[in-house]
mmCIF file of C-alpha atoms in Angstrom:
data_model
loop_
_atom_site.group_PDB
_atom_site.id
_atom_site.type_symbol
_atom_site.label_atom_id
_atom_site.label_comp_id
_atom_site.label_asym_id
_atom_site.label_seq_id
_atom_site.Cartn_x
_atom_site.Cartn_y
_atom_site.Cartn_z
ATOM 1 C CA UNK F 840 -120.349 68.922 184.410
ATOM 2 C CA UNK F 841 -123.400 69.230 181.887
ATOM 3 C CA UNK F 842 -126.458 67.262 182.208
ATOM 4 C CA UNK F 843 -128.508 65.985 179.481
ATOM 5 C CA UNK F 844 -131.868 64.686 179.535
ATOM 6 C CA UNK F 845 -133.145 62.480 177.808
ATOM 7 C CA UNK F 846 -136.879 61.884 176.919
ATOM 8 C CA UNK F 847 -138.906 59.421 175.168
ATOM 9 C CA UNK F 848 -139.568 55.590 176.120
ATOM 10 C CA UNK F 849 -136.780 54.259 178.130
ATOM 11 C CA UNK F 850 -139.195 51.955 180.211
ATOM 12 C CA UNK F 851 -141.115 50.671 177.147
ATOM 13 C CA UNK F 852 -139.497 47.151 175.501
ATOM 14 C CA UNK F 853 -138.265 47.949 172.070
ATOM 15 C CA UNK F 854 -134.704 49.653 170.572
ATOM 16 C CA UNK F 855 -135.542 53.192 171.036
ATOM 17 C CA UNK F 856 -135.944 52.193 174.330
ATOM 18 C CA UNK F 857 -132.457 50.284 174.870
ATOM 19 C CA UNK F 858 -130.645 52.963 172.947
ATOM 20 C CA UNK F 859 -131.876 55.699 175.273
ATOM 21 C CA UNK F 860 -130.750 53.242 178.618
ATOM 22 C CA UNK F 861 -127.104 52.761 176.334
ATOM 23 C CA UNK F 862 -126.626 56.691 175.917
ATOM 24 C CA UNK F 863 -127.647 57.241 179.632
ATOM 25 C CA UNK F 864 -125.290 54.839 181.219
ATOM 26 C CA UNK F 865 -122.741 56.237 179.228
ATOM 27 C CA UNK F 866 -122.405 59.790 178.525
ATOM 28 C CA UNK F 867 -120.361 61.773 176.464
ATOM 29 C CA UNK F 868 -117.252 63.104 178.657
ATOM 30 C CA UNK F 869 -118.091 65.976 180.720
ATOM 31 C CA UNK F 870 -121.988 65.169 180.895
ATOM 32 C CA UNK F 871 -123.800 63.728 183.208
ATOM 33 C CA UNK F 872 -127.159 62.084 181.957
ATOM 34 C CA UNK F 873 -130.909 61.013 183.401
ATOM 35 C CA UNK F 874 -134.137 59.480 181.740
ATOM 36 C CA UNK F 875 -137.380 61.046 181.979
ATOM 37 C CA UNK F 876 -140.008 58.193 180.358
ATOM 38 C CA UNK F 877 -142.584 59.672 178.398
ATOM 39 C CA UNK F 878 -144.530 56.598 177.936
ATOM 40 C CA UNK F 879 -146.115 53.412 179.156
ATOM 41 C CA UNK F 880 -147.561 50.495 177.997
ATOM 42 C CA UNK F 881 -151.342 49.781 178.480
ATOM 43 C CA UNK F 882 -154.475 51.533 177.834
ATOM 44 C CA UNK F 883 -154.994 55.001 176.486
ATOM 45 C CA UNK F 884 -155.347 56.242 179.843
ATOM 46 C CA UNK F 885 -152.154 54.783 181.125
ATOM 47 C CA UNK F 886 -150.579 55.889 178.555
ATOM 48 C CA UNK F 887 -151.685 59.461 178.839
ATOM 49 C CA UNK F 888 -151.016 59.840 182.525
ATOM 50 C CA UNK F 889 -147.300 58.742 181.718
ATOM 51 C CA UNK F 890 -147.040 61.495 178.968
ATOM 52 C CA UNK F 891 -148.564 64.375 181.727
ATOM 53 C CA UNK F 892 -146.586 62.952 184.432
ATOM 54 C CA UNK F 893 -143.303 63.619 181.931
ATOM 55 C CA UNK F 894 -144.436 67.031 181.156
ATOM 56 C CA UNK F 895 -144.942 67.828 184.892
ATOM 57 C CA UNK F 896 -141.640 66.495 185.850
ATOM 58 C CA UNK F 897 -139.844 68.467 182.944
ATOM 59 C CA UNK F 898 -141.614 71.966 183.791
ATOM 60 C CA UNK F 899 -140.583 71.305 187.223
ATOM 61 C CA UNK F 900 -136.630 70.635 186.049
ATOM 62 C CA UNK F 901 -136.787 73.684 183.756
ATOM 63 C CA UNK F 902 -138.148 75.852 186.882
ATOM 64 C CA UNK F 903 -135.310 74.789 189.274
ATOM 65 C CA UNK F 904 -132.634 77.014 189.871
ATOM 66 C CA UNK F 905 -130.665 73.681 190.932
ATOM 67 C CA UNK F 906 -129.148 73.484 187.455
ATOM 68 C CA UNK F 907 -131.357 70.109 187.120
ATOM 69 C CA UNK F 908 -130.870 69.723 183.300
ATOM 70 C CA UNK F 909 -128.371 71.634 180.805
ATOM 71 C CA UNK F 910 -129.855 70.208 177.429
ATOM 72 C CA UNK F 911 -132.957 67.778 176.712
ATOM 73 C CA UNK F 912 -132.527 64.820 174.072
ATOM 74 C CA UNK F 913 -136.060 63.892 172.580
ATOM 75 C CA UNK F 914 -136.224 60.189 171.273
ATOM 76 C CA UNK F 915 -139.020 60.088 168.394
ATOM 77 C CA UNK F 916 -140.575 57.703 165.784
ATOM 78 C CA UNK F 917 -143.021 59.429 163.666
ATOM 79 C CA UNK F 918 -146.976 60.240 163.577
ATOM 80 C CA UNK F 919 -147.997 60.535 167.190
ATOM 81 C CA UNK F 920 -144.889 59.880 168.936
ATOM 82 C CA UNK F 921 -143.728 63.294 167.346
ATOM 83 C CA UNK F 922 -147.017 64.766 168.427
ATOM 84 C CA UNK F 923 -146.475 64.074 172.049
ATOM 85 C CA UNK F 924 -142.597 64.745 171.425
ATOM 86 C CA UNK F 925 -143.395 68.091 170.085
ATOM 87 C CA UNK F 926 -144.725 69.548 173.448
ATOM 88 C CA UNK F 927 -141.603 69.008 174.879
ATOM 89 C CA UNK F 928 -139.752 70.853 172.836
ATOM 90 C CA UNK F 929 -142.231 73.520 172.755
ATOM 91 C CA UNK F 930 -141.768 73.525 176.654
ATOM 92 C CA UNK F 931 -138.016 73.639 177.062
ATOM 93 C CA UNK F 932 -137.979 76.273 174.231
ATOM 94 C CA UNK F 933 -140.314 78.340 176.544
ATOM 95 C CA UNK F 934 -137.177 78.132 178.976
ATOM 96 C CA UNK F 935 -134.622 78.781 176.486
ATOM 97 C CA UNK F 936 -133.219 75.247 176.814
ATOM 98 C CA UNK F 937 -131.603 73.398 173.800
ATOM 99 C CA UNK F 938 -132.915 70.870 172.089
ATOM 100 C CA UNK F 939 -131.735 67.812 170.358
ATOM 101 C CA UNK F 940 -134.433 65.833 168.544
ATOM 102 C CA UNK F 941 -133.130 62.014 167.782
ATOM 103 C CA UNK F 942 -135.033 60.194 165.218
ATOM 104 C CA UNK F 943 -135.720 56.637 165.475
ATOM 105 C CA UNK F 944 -137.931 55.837 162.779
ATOM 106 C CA UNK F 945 -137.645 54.600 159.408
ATOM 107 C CA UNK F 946 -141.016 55.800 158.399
ATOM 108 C CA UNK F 947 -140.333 59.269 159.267
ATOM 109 C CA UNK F 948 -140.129 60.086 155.292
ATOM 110 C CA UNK F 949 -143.203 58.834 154.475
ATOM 111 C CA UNK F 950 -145.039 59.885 157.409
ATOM 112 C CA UNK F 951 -144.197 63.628 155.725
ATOM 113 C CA UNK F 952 -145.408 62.519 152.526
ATOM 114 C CA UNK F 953 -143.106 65.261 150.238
ATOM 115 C CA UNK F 954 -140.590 67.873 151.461
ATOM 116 C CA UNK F 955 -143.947 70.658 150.365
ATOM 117 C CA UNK F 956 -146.263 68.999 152.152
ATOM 118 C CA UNK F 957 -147.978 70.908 155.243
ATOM 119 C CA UNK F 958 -146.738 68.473 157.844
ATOM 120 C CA UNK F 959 -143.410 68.931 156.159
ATOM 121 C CA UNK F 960 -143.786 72.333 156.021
ATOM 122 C CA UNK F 961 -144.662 72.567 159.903
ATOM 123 C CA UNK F 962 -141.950 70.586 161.458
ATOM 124 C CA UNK F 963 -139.178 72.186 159.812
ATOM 125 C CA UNK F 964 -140.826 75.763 160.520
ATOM 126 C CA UNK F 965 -140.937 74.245 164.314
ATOM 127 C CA UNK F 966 -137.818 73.408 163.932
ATOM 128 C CA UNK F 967 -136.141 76.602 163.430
ATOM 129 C CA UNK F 968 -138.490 78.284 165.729
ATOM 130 C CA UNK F 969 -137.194 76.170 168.449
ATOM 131 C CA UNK F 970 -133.444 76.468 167.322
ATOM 132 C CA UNK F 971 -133.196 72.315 167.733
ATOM 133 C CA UNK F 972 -130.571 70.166 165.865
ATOM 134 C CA UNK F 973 -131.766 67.143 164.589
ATOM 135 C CA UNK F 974 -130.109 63.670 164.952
ATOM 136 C CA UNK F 975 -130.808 60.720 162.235
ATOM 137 C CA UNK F 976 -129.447 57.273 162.478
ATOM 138 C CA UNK F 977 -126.818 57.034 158.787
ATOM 139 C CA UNK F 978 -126.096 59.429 155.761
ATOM 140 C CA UNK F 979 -128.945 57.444 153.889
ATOM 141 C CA UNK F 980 -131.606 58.714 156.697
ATOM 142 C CA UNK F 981 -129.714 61.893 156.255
ATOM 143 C CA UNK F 982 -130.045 61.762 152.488
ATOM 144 C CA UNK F 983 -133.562 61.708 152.609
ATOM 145 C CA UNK F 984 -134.645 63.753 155.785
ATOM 146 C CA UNK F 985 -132.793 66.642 154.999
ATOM 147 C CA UNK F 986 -134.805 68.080 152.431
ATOM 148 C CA UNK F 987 -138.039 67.783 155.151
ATOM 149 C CA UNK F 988 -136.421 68.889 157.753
ATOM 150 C CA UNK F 989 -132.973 70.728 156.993
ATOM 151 C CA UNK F 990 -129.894 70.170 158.458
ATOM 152 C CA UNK F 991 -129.427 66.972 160.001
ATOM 153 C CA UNK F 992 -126.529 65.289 162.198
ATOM 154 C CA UNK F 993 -125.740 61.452 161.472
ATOM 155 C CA UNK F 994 -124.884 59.622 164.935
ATOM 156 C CA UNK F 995 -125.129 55.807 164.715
ATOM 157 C CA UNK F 996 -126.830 53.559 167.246
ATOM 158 C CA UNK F 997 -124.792 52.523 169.934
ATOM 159 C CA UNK F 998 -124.324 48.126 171.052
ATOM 160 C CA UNK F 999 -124.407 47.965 174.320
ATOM 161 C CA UNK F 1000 -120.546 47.148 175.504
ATOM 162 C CA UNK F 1001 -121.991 43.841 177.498
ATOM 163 C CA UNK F 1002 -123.163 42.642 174.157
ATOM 164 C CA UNK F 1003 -119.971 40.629 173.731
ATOM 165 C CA UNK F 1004 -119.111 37.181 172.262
ATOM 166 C CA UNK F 1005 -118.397 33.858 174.133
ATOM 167 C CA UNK F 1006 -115.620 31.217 173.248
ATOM 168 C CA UNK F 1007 -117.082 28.663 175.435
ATOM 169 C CA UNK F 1008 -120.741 28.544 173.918
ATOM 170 C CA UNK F 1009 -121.304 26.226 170.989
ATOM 171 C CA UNK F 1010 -123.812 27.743 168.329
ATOM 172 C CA UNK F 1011 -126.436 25.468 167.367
ATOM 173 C CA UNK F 1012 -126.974 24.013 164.180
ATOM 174 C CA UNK F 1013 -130.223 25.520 161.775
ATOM 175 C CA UNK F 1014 -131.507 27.866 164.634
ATOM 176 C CA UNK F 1015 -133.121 31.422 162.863
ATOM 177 C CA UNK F 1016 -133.323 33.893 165.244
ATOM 178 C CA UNK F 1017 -136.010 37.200 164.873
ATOM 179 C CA UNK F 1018 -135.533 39.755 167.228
ATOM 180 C CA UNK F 1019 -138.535 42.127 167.932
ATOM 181 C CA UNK F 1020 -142.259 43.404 168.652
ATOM 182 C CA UNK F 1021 -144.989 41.836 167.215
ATOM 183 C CA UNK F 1022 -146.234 44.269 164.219
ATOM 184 C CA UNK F 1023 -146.240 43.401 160.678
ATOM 185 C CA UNK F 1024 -143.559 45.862 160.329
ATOM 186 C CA UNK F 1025 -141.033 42.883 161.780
ATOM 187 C CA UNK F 1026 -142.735 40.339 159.568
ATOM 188 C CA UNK F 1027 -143.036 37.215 162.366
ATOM 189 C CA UNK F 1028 -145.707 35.981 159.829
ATOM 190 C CA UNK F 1029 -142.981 35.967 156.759
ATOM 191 C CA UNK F 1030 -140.348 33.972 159.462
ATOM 192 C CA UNK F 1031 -143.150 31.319 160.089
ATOM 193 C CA UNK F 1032 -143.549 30.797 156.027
ATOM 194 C CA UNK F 1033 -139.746 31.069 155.811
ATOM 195 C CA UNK F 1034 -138.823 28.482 158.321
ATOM 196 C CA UNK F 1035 -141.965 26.048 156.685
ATOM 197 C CA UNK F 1036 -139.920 26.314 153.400
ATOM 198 C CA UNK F 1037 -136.736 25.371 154.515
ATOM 199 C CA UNK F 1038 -138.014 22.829 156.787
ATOM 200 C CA UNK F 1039 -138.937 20.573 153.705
ATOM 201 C CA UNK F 1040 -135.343 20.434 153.441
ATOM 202 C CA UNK F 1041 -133.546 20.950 156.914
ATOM 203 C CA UNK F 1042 -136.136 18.905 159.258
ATOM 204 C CA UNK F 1043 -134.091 19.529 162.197
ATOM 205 C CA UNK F 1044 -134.507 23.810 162.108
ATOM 206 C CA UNK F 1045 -135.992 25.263 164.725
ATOM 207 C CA UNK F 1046 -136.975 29.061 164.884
ATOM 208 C CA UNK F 1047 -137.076 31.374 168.282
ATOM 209 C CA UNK F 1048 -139.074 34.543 168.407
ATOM 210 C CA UNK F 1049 -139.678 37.160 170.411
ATOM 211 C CA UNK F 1050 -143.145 39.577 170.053
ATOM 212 C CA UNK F 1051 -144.808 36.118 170.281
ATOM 213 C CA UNK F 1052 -145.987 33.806 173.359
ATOM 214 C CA UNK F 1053 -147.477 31.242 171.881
ATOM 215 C CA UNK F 1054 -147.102 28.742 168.767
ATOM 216 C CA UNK F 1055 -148.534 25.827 167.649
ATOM 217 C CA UNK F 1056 -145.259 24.459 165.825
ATOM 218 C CA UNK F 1057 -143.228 22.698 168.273
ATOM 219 C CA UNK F 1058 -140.223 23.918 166.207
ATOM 220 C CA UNK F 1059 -141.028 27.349 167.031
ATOM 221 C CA UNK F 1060 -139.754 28.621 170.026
ATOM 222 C CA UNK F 1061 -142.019 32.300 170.848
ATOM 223 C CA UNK F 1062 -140.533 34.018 173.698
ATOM 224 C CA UNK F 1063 -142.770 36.811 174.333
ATOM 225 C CA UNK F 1064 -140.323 39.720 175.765
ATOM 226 C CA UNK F 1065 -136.828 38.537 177.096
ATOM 227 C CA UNK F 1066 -134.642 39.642 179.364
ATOM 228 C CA UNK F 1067 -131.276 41.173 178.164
ATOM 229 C CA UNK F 1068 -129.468 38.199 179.184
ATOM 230 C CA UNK F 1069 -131.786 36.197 177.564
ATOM 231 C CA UNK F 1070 -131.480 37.742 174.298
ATOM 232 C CA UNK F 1071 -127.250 37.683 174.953
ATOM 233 C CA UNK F 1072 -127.390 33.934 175.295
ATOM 234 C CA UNK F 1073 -129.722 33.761 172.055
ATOM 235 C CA UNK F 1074 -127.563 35.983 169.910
ATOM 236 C CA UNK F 1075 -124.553 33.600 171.526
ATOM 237 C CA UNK F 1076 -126.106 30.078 170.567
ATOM 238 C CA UNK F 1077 -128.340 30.958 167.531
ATOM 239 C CA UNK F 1078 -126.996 30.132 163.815
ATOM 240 C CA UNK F 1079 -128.747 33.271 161.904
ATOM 241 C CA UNK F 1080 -130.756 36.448 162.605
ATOM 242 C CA UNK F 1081 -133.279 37.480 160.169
ATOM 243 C CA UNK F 1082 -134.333 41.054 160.016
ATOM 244 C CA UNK F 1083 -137.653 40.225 157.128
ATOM 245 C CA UNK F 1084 -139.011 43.911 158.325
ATOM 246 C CA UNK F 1085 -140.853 46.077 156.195
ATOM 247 C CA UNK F 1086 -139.065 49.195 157.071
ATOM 248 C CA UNK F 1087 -136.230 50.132 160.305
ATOM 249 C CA UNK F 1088 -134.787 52.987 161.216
ATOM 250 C CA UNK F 1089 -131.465 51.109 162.178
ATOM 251 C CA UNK F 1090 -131.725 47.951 163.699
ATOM 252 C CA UNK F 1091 -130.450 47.441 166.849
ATOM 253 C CA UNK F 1092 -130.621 43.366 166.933
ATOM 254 C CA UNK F 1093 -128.645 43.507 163.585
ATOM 255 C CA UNK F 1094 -125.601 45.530 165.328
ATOM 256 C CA UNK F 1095 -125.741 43.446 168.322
ATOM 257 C CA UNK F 1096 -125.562 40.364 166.415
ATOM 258 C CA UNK F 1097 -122.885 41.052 164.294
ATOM 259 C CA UNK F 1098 -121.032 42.136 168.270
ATOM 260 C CA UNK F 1099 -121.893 38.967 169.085
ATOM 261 C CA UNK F 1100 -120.080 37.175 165.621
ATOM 262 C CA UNK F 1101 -123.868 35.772 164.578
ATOM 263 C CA UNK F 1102 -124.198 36.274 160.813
ATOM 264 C CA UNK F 1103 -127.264 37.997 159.790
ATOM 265 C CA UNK F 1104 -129.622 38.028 156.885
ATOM 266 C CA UNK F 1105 -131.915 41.966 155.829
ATOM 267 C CA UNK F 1106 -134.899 42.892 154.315
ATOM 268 C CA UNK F 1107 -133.665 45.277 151.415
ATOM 269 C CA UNK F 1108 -135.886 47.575 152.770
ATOM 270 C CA UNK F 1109 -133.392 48.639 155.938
ATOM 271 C CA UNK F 1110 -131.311 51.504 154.524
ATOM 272 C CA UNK F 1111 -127.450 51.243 155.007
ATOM 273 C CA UNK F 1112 -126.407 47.895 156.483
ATOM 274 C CA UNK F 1113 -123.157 47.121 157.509
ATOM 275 C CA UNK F 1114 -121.280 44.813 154.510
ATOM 276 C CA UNK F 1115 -121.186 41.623 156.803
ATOM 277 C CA UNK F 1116 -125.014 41.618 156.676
ATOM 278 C CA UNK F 1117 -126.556 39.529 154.386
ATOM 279 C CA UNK F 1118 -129.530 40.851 151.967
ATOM 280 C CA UNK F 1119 -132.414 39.227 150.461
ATOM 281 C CA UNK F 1120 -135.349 40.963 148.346
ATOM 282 C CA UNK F 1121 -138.425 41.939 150.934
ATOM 283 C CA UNK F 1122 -141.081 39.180 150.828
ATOM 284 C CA UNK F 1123 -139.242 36.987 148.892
ATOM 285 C CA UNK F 1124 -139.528 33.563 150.059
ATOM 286 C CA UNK F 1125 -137.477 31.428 147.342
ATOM 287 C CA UNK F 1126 -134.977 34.564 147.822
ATOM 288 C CA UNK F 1127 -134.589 33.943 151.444
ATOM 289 C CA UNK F 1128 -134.574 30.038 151.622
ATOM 290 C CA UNK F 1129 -132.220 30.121 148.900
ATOM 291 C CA UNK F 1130 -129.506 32.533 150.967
ATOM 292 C CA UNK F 1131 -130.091 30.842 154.318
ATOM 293 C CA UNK F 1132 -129.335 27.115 152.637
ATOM 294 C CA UNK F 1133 -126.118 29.237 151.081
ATOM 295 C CA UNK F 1134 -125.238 30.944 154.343
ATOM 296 C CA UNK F 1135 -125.854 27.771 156.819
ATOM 297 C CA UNK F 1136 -123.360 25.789 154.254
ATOM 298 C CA UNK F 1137 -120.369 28.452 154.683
ATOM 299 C CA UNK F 1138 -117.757 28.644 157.369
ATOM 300 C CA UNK F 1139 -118.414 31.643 159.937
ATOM 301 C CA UNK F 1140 -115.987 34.115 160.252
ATOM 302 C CA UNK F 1141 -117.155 35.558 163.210
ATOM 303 C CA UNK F 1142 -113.701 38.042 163.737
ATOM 304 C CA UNK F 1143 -115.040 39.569 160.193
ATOM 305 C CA UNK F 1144 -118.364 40.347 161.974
ATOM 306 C CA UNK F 1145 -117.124 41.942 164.663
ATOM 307 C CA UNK F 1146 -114.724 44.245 163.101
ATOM 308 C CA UNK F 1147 -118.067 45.070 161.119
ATOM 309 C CA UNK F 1148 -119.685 46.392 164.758
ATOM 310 C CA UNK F 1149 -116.382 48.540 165.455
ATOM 311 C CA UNK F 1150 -118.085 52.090 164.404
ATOM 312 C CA UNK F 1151 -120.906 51.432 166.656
ATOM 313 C CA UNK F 1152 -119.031 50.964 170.101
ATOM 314 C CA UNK F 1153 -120.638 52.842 172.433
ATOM 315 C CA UNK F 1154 -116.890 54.711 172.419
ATOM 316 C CA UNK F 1155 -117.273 56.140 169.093
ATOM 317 C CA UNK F 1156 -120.834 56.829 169.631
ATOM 318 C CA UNK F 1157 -120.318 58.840 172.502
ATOM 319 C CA UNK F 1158 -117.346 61.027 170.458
ATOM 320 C CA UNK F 1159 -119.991 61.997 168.253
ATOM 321 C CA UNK F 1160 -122.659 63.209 170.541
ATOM 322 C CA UNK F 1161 -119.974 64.999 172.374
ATOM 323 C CA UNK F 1162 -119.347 66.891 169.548
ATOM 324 C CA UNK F 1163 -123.495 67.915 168.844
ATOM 325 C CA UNK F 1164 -123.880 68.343 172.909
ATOM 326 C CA UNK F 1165 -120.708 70.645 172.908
ATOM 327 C CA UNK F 1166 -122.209 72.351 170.266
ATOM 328 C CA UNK F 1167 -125.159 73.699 171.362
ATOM 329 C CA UNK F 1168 -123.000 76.231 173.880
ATOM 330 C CA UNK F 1169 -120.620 77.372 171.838
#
């Protein structure tokens, strides 16, 4: 069998992170798969010794004649996660060894400014040079990377398959849910406004967070990081996720909540939602308290949801990257 490698932050909390560890515990049929980490959080210096140590590790793969890795898969977000991404491609390109680069961000097209722009101009000439296919998240990231970057495959993020829901857990009434680091990008600051607002009029909601330790609302709940079954018995119990982000390449909490039967309410900044997934106007508080009152007043039909998370079973996800890691030896 094949083996792929895959590189980027795989011990790092976040999606891009949990995607890689869903794609490595289950590869494509006739591949085996490992993780190489590329990063690690802490200080500059930390950080840099974790990006050498992955460079090491992969020059010393790419020198075994043990057959050690067939293909590498580079996870990226944009700016200088590409920039340390970058060298290993350059390296495994030095050894003839194909490439898939996987992008997670949804800044990527404005990171490149215009399709003429130098950095623009750069990638996609490193691109070709390096012969490497490149992987977006949907046809809307496709839509608009192509023209930067050329040719681009569209392979969705997987759920992972223990992401399931649970008869015998009773959701809670008025719990919001947000899912996610804490950068302005996931807007924890809009969520606090949010649940203020609809608190004049549902006393008893209560909000949990993660990216956050501490609050000084008791009806705030800030989990800091969570464990994985942590985060299953939240999406289990909790009435509504809100995804108030300012931008996503394609969010991972959404598709697990909708696995989970949780309804969900979007930013209409993230590009290409499934049609079970609420949308309210970014930033828009009257907007947002007005859907959640209208969505907390309906019936859930959580079997609707579900069936919404079908194409992203890690099943059908794995067909697909089959068909890109086949590709690369024929």
């Amino acid at each position: 069998m094949r083996r792929v490698l895959h590189i980027g932050p795989c011990d790092t909390p976040g999606g891009m992170s949990k995607v890689m560890r869903i794609l490595a515990e289950n590869p494509p049929d006739g591949w085996i798969a490992d993780l190489l980490p590329s990063h690690k959080v802490g200080n500059p210096i930390s950080k840099w010794l974790a990006y050498r140590r992955a460079m090491k590790n992969l020059h010393r793969m790419l020198l075994s004649e043990k057959n050690l890795v067939d293909l590498v898969h580079i996870h990226t977000a944009a700016d200088w996660s590409w920039r340390r991404k970058k060298r290993f491609v350059k390296l495994a390109s030095k050894y003839s060894m194909p490439c898939i680069i996987h992008i997670h961000s949804g800044k990527f097209e404005t990171w490149l400014s215009s399709p003429s722009s130098k950095r623009a101009v750069e990638i996609r000439n490193f691109i070709n040079q390096t012969n490497s296919s490149i992987v977006v998240l949907n046809n809307d990231w496709k839509e608009k990377l192509q023209p930067y970057l050329g040719f681009c495959h569209v392979i969705y993020n997987p759920v992972d398959p223990k992401i399931t829901p649970d008869s015998n857990v009773k959701r809670d009434k008025m719990h919001l849910l947000l899912l996610g680091r804490k950068d302005p990008v996931k807007g924890h600051d809009f969520a606090i406004k949010l649940g203020q607002n609809l608190r004049l009029i549902m006393p008893e909601l209560k909000l949990s967070m993660t990216g956050i330790e501490h609050s000084e609302n008791e009806w705030i709940d800030a989990k800091g990081w969570i464990s994985e079954q942590e985060k299953l018995e939240l999406l289990r119990k909790a009435s509504l996720l809100i995804v108030p982000s300012a931008y996503e390449g394609q969010p991972l909490a959404i598709l697990e909540a909708i696995a989970c039967g949780l309804p969900c309410l979007a930013s209409d900044r993230i590009s290409e939602l499934p049609e079970a997934v609420g949308i309210a106007e970014y930033q828009n508080l009257e907007q947002w308290t007005s859907k959640i009152k209208e969505m907390f007043s309906q019936e859930v039909n959580a079997d609707e949801l579900i069936s919404a998370s079908e194409p992203f079973n890690i099943e059908e996800v794995s067909k697909k990257w089959k068909r890109v890691y086949d590709n690369q030896f024929n």
